[in-house]
Tab-separated table of C-alpha atoms and ligand atoms in Angstrom:
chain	number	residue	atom	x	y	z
Z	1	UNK	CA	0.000	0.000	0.000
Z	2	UNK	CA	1.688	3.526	-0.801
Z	3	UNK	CA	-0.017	6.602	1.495
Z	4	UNK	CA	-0.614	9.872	0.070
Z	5	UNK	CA	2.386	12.211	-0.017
Z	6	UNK	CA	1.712	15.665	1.336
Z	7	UNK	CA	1.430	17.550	-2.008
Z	8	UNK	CA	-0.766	14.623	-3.640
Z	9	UNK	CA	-2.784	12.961	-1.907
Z	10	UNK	CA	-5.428	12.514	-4.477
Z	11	UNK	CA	-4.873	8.615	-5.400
Z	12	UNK	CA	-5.661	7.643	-8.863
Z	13	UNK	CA	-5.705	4.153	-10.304
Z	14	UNK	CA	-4.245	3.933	-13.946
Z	15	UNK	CA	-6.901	2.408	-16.225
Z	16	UNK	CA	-4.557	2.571	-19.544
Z	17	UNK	CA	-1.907	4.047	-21.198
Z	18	UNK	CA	-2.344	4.681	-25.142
Z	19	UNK	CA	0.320	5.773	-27.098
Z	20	UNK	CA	-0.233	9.198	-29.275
Z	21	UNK	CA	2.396	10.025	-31.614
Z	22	UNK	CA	6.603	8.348	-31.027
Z	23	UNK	CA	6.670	10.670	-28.198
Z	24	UNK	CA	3.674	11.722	-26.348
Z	25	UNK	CA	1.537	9.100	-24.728
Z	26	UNK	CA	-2.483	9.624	-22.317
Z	27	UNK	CA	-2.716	8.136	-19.162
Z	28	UNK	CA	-6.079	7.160	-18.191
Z	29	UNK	CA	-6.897	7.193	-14.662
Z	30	UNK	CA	-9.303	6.785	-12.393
Z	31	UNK	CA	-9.999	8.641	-9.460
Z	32	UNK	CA	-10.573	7.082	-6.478
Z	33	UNK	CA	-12.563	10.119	-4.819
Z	34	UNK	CA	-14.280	13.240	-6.452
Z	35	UNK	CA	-11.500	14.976	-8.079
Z	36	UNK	CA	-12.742	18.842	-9.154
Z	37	UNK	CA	-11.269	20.511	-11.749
Z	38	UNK	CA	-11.590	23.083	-14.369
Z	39	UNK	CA	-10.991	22.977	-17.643
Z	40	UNK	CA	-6.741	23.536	-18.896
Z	41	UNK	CA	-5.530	23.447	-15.639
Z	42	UNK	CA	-2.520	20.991	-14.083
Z	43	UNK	CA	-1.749	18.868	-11.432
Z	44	UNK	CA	1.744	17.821	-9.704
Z	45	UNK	CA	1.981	13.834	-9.738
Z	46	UNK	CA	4.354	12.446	-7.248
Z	47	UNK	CA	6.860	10.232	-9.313
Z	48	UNK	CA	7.782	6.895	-7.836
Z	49	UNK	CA	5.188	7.600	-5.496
Z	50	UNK	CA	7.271	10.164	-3.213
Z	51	UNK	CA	7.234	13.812	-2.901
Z	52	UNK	CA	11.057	14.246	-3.290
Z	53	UNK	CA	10.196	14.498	-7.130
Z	54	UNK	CA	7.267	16.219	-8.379
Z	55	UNK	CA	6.320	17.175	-11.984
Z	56	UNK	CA	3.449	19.248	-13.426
Z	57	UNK	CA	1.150	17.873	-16.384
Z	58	UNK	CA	-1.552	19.217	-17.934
Z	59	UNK	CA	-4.957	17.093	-17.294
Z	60	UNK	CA	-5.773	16.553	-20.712
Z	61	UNK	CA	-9.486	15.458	-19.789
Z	62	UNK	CA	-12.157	17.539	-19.418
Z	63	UNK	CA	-14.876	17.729	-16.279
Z	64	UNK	CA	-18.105	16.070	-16.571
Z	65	UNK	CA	-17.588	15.040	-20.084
Z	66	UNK	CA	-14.417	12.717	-19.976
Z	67	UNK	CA	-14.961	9.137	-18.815
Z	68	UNK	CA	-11.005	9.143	-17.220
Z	69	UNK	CA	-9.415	11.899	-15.862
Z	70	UNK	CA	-6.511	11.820	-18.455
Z	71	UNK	CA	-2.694	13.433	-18.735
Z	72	UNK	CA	-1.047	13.255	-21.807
Z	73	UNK	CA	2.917	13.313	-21.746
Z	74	UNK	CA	5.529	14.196	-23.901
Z	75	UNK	CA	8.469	11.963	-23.501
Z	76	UNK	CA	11.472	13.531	-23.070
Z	77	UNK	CA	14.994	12.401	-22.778
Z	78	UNK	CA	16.870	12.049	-19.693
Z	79	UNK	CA	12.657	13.001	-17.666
Z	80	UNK	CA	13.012	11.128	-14.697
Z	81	UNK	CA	9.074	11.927	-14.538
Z	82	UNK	CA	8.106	11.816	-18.032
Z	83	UNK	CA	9.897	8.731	-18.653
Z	84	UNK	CA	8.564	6.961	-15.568
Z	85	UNK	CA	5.290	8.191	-16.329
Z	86	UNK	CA	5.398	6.390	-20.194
Z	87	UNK	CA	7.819	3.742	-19.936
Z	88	UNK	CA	7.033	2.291	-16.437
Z	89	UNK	CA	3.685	2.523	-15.522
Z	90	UNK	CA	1.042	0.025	-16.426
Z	91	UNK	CA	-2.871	-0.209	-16.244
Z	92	UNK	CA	-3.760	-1.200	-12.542
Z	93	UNK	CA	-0.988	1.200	-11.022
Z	94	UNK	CA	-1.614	3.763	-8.557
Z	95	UNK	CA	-0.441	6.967	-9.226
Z	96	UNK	CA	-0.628	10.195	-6.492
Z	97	UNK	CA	-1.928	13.729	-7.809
Z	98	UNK	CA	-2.223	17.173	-6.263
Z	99	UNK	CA	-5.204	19.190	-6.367
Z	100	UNK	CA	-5.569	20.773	-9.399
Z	101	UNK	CA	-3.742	24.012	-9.921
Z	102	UNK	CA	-3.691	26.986	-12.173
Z	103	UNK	CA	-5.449	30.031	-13.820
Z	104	UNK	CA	-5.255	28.990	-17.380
Z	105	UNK	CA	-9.145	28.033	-17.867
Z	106	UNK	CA	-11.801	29.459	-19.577
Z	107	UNK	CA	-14.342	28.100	-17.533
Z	108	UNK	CA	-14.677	31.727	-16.093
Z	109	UNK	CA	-14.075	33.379	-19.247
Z	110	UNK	CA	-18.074	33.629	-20.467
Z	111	UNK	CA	-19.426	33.348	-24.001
Z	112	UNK	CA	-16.945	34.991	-26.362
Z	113	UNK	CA	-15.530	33.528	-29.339
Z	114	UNK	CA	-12.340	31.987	-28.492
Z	115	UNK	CA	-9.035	31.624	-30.636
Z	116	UNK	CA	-6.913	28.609	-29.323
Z	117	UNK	CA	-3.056	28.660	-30.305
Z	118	UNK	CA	-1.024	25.344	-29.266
Z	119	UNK	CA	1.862	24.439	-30.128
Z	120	UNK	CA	3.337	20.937	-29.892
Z	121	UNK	CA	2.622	19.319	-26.253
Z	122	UNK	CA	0.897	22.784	-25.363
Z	123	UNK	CA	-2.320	21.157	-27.452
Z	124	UNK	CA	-3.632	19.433	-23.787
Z	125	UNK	CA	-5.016	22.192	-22.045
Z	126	UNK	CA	-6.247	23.330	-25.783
Z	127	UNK	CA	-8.210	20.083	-26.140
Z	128	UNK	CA	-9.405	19.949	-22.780
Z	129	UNK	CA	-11.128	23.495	-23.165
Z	130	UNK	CA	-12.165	23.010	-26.493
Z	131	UNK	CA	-14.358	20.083	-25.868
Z	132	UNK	CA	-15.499	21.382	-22.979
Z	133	UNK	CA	-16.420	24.609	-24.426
Z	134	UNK	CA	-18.522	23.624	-27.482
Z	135	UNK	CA	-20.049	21.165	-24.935
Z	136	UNK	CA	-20.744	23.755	-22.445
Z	137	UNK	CA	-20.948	27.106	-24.070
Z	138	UNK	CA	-23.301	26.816	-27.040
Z	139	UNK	CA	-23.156	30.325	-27.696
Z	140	UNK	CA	-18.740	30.373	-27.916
Z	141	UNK	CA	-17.309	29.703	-31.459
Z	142	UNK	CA	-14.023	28.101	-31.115
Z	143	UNK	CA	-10.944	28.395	-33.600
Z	144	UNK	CA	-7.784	26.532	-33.031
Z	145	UNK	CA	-4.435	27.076	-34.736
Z	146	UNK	CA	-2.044	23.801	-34.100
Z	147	UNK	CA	1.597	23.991	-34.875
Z	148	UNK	CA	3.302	21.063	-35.194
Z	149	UNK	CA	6.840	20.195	-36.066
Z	150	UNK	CA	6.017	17.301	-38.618
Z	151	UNK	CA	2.393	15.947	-39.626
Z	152	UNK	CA	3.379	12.505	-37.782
Z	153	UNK	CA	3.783	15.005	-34.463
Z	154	UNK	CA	-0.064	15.744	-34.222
Z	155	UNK	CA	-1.527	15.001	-31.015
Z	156	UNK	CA	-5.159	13.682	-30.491
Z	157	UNK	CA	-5.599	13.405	-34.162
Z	158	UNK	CA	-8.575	11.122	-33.649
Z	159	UNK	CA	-10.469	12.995	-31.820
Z	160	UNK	CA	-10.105	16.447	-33.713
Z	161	UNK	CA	-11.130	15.193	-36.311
Z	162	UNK	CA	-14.412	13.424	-34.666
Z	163	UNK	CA	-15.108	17.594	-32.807
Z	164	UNK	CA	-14.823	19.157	-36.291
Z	165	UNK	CA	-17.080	16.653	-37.670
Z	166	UNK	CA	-19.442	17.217	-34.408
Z	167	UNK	CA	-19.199	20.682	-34.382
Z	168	UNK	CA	-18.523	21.854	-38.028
Z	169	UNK	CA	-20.500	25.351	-37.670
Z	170	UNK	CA	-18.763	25.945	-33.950
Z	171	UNK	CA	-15.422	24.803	-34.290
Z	172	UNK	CA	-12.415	26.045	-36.582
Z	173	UNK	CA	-9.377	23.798	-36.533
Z	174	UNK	CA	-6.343	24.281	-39.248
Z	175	UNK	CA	-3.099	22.468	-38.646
Z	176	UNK	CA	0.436	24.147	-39.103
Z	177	UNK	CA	3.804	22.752	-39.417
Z	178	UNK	CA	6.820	24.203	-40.330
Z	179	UNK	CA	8.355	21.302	-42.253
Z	180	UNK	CA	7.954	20.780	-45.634
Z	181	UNK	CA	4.280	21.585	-47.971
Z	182	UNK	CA	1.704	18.649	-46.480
Z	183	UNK	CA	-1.756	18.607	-47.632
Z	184	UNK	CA	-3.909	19.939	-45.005
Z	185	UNK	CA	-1.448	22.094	-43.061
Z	186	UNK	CA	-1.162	25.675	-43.163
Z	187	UNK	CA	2.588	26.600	-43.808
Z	188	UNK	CA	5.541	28.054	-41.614
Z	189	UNK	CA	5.248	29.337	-38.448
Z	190	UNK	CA	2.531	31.287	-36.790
Z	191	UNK	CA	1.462	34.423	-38.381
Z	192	UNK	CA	-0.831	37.419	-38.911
Z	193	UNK	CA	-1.609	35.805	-42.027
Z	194	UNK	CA	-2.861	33.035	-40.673
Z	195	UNK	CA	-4.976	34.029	-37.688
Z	196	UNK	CA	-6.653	36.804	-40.066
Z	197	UNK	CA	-7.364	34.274	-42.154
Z	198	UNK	CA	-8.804	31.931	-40.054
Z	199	UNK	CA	-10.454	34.283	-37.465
Z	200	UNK	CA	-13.400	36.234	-38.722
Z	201	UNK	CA	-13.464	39.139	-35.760
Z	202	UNK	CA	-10.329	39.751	-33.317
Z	203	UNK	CA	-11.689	42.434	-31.851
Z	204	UNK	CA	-14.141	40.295	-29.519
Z	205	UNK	CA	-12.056	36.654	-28.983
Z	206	UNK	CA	-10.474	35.930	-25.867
Z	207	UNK	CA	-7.079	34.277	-26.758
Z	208	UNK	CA	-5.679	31.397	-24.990
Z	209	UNK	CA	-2.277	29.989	-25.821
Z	210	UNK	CA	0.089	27.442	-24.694
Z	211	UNK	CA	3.500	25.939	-26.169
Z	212	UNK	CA	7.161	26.411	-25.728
Z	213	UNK	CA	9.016	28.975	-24.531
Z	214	UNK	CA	9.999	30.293	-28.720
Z	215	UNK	CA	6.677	29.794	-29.466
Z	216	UNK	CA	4.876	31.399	-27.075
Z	217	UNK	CA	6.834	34.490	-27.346
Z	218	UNK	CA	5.587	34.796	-31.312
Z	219	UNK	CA	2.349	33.880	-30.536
Z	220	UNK	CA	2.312	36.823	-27.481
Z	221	UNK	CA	3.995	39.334	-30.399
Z	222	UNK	CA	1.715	38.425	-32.301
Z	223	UNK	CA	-1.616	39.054	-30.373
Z	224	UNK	CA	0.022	42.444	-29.308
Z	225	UNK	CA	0.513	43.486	-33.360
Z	226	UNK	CA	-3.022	42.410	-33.800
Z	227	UNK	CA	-4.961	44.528	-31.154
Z	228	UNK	CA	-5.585	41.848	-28.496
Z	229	UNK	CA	-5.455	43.276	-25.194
Z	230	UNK	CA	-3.879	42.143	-22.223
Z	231	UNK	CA	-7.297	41.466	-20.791
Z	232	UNK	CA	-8.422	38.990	-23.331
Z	233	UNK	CA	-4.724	37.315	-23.970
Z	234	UNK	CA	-3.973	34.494	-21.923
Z	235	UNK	CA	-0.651	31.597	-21.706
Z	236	UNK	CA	0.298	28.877	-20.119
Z	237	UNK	CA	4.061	28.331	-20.468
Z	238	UNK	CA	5.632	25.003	-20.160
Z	239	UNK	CA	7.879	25.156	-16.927
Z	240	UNK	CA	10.253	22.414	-18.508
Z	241	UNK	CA	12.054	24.899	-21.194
Z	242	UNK	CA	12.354	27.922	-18.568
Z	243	UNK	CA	15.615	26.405	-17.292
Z	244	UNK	CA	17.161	26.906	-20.669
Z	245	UNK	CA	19.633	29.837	-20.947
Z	246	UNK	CA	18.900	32.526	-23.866
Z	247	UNK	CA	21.264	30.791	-25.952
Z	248	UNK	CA	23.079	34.316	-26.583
Z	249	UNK	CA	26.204	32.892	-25.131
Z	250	UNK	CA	26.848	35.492	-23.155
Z	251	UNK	CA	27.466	34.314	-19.196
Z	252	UNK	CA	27.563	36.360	-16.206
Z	253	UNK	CA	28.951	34.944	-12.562
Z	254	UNK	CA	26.837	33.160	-10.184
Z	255	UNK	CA	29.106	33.866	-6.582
Z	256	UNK	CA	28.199	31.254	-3.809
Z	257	UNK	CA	29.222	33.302	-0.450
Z	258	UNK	CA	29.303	30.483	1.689
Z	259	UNK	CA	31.671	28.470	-0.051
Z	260	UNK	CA	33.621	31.719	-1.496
Z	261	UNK	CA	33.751	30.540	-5.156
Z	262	UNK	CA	32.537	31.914	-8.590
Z	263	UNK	CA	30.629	29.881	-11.293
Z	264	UNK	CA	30.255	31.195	-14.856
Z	265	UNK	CA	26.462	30.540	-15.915
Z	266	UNK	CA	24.873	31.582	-19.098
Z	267	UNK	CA	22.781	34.570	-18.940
Z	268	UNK	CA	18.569	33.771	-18.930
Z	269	UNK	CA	19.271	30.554	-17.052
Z	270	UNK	CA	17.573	29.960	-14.031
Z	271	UNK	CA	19.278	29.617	-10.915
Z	272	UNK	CA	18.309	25.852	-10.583
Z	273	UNK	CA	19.774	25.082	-13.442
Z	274	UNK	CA	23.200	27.102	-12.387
Z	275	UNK	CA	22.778	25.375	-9.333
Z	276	UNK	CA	22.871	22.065	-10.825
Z	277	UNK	CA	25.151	22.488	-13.646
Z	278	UNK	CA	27.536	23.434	-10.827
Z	279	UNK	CA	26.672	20.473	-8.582
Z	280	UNK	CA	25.371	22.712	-5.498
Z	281	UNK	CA	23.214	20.847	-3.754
Z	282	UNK	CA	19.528	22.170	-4.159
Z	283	UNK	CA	16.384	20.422	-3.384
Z	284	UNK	CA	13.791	20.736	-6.036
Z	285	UNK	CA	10.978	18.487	-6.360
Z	286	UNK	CA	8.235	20.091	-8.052
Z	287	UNK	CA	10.355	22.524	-10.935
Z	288	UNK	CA	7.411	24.699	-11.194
Z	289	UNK	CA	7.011	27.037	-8.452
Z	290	UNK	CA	4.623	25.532	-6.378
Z	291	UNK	CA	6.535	23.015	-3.508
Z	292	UNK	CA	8.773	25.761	-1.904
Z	293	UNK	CA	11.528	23.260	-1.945
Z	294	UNK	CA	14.154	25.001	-3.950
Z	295	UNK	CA	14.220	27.958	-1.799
Z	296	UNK	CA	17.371	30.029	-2.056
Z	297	UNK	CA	18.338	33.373	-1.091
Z	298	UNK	CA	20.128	35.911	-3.564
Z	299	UNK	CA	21.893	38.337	-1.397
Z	300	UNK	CA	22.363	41.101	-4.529
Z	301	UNK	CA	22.437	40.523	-7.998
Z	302	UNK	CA	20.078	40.940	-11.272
Z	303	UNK	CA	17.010	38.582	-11.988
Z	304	UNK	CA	13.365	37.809	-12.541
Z	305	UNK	CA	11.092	35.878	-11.000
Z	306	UNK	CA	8.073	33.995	-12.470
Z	307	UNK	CA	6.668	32.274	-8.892
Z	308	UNK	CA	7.159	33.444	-5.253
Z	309	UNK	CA	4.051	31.012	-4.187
Z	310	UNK	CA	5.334	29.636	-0.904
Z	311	UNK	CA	7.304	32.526	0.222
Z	312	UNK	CA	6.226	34.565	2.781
Z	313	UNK	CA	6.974	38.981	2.045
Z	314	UNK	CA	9.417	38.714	5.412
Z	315	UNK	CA	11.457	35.617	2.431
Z	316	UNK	CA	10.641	38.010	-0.391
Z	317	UNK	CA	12.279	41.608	1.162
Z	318	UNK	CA	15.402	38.718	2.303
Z	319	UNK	CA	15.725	38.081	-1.247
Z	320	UNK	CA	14.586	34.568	-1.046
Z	321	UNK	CA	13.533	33.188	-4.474
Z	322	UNK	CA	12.110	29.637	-5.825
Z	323	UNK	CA	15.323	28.525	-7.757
Z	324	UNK	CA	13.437	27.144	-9.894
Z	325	UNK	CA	11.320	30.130	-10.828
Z	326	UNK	CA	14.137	32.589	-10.838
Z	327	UNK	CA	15.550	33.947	-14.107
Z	328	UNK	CA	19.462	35.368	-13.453
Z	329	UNK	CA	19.487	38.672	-16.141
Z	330	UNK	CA	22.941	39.537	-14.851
Z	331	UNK	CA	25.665	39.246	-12.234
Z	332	UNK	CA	24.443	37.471	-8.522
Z	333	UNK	CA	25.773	36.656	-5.225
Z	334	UNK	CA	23.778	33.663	-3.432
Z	335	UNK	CA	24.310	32.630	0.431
B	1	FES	S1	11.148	22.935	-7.106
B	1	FES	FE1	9.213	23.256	-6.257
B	1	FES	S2	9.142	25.426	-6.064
B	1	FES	FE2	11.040	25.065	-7.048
């Protein structure tokens, strides 16, 4: 028998695991207790059934109209969770979930047309809103714009298809790649071009967006070239590519007081990622902000932060950050 950890104790029993493209595969999973959620919002799942690693996933289901509460994962090389999550576990398995988390819904958003942008893996929370919005809000049109790498990279294929054929006067889907001419896709990456095209009046839609990091910094551009106002734009960044450095090659120093020593670390990484490319030791179980274990105080220096959840304004004015959440823009000292 495995307890509930702290940060998940919501136990779910994995009814099957279906394979979506090479890379991405849906857990199905059944809840053992009422399990509220809204639409495009995330849980942590405790890997290996501990809380000393935590990773967030998108719940790829939607409430009330799903049969399984469903995540769908991209594998990636070298993710102790992700590859756990595909490789390992097998129908009958429990796994261990938080609460859901997260603001990126539009269950609150009322009846305005939408325009959905995904790209790649950022598609879950786009499917689980869609179908839950043309089920739920007969009065929302819904447009989605999918960029994928290669056709073969297309995730829930099946089931777009069955919505468009369901829905054909509510829902606009068009696929994108950037790879060579395929039948059926739009072309090249995501432009004003194509959402004029596809979207019949920007100045009402709410937009809701969600891909990785390159991605979602075009599609925010974008929506700011077209008129769409902060009030009616919306992301969901993937947590995974925010420990990647700007790729500038320019590195600033990272000086550990305690241990009176200077690391070079490229500049736009976050500190967890200087931490472990240096071999500190740093606790972080979650990578997303939300478990507080990662705390680490800056004592001067130049960054950003994207999550201060668990820290109290006493940690904050001490210059305590989430490692994890904390972009270094120049030169820092750390305790
Ligand atoms: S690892 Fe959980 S908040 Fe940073």
């Amino acid at each position: 028998m495995t307890f509930p950890t702290s940060l998940c104790p919501n136990a779910m029993q994995v009814h099957g695991v279906h394979q979506e493209t090479d890379d991405v595969w849906t857990l199905e999973l059944i809840a053992q207790d009422f399990y509220p959620y809204s639409p495009g919002q995330y849980a942590l799942v405790s890997i290996r059934n501990s809380d000393a690693v935590l990773r967030a996933y998108t719940l790829s289901s939607s409430p009330g109209l799903s049969r399984f509460i469903t995540l769908t994962v991209r594998r990636i090389e070298d993710g102790e969770g992700s590859n756990w999550l595909t490789q390992d576990v097998k129908p009958g398995d429990t796994l261990w979930l938080s609460d859901a988390q997260g603001e990126f819904t539009c269950a609150d958003k009322g009846d305005a047309p939408f325009l959905m942008l995904a790209g790649g893996c950022g598609v879950t929370p786009i499917m689980s809103m869609t179908r839950w919005l043309l089920a739920n809000r007969p009065n929302s049109d819904v447009t989605v714009i999918y960029h994928v790498h290669t056709p073969n990279d297309v995730i829930f294929a099946k089931e777009w298809r069955t919505l468009c054929e369901n829905h054909p006067q509510r829902l606009r889907f068009r696929l994108a790649t950037s790879a060579s001419v395929s039948e059926g896709f739009l072309q090249g990456r995501l432009s004003e071009e194509q959402v004029r095209q596809h979207v019949s009046d920007l100045t009402k839609c709410i937009v809701m967006t969600c891909g990785p990091e390159g991605y979602m910094d075009e599609a925010q551009a974008l929506c700011e070239r077209l008129g769409i106002t902060p009030e009616r734009f919306y992301q969901e960044r993937f947590h995974s590519s925010a420990e990647n450095a700007d790729g500038n090659g320019d590195e600033i120093k990272m000086r550990v007081r305690r241990l009176a020593q200077d690391f070079s670390v490229p500049v736009g990484a976050t500190l967890l990622y200087a931490l472990e490319q240096n071999r500190l030791p740093v606790i972080a179980a979650c990578r997303s902000g939300i478990c507080g274990s990662c705390k680490t105080q800056i004592l001067q220096g130049d960054y950003t932060t994207s999550s201060q959840s668990t820290l109290t304004d006493d940690e904050i004015s001490m210059g305590y950050v989430l490692a994890c959440s904390c972009r270094l823009t120049g030169s820092v000292e750390i305790a």
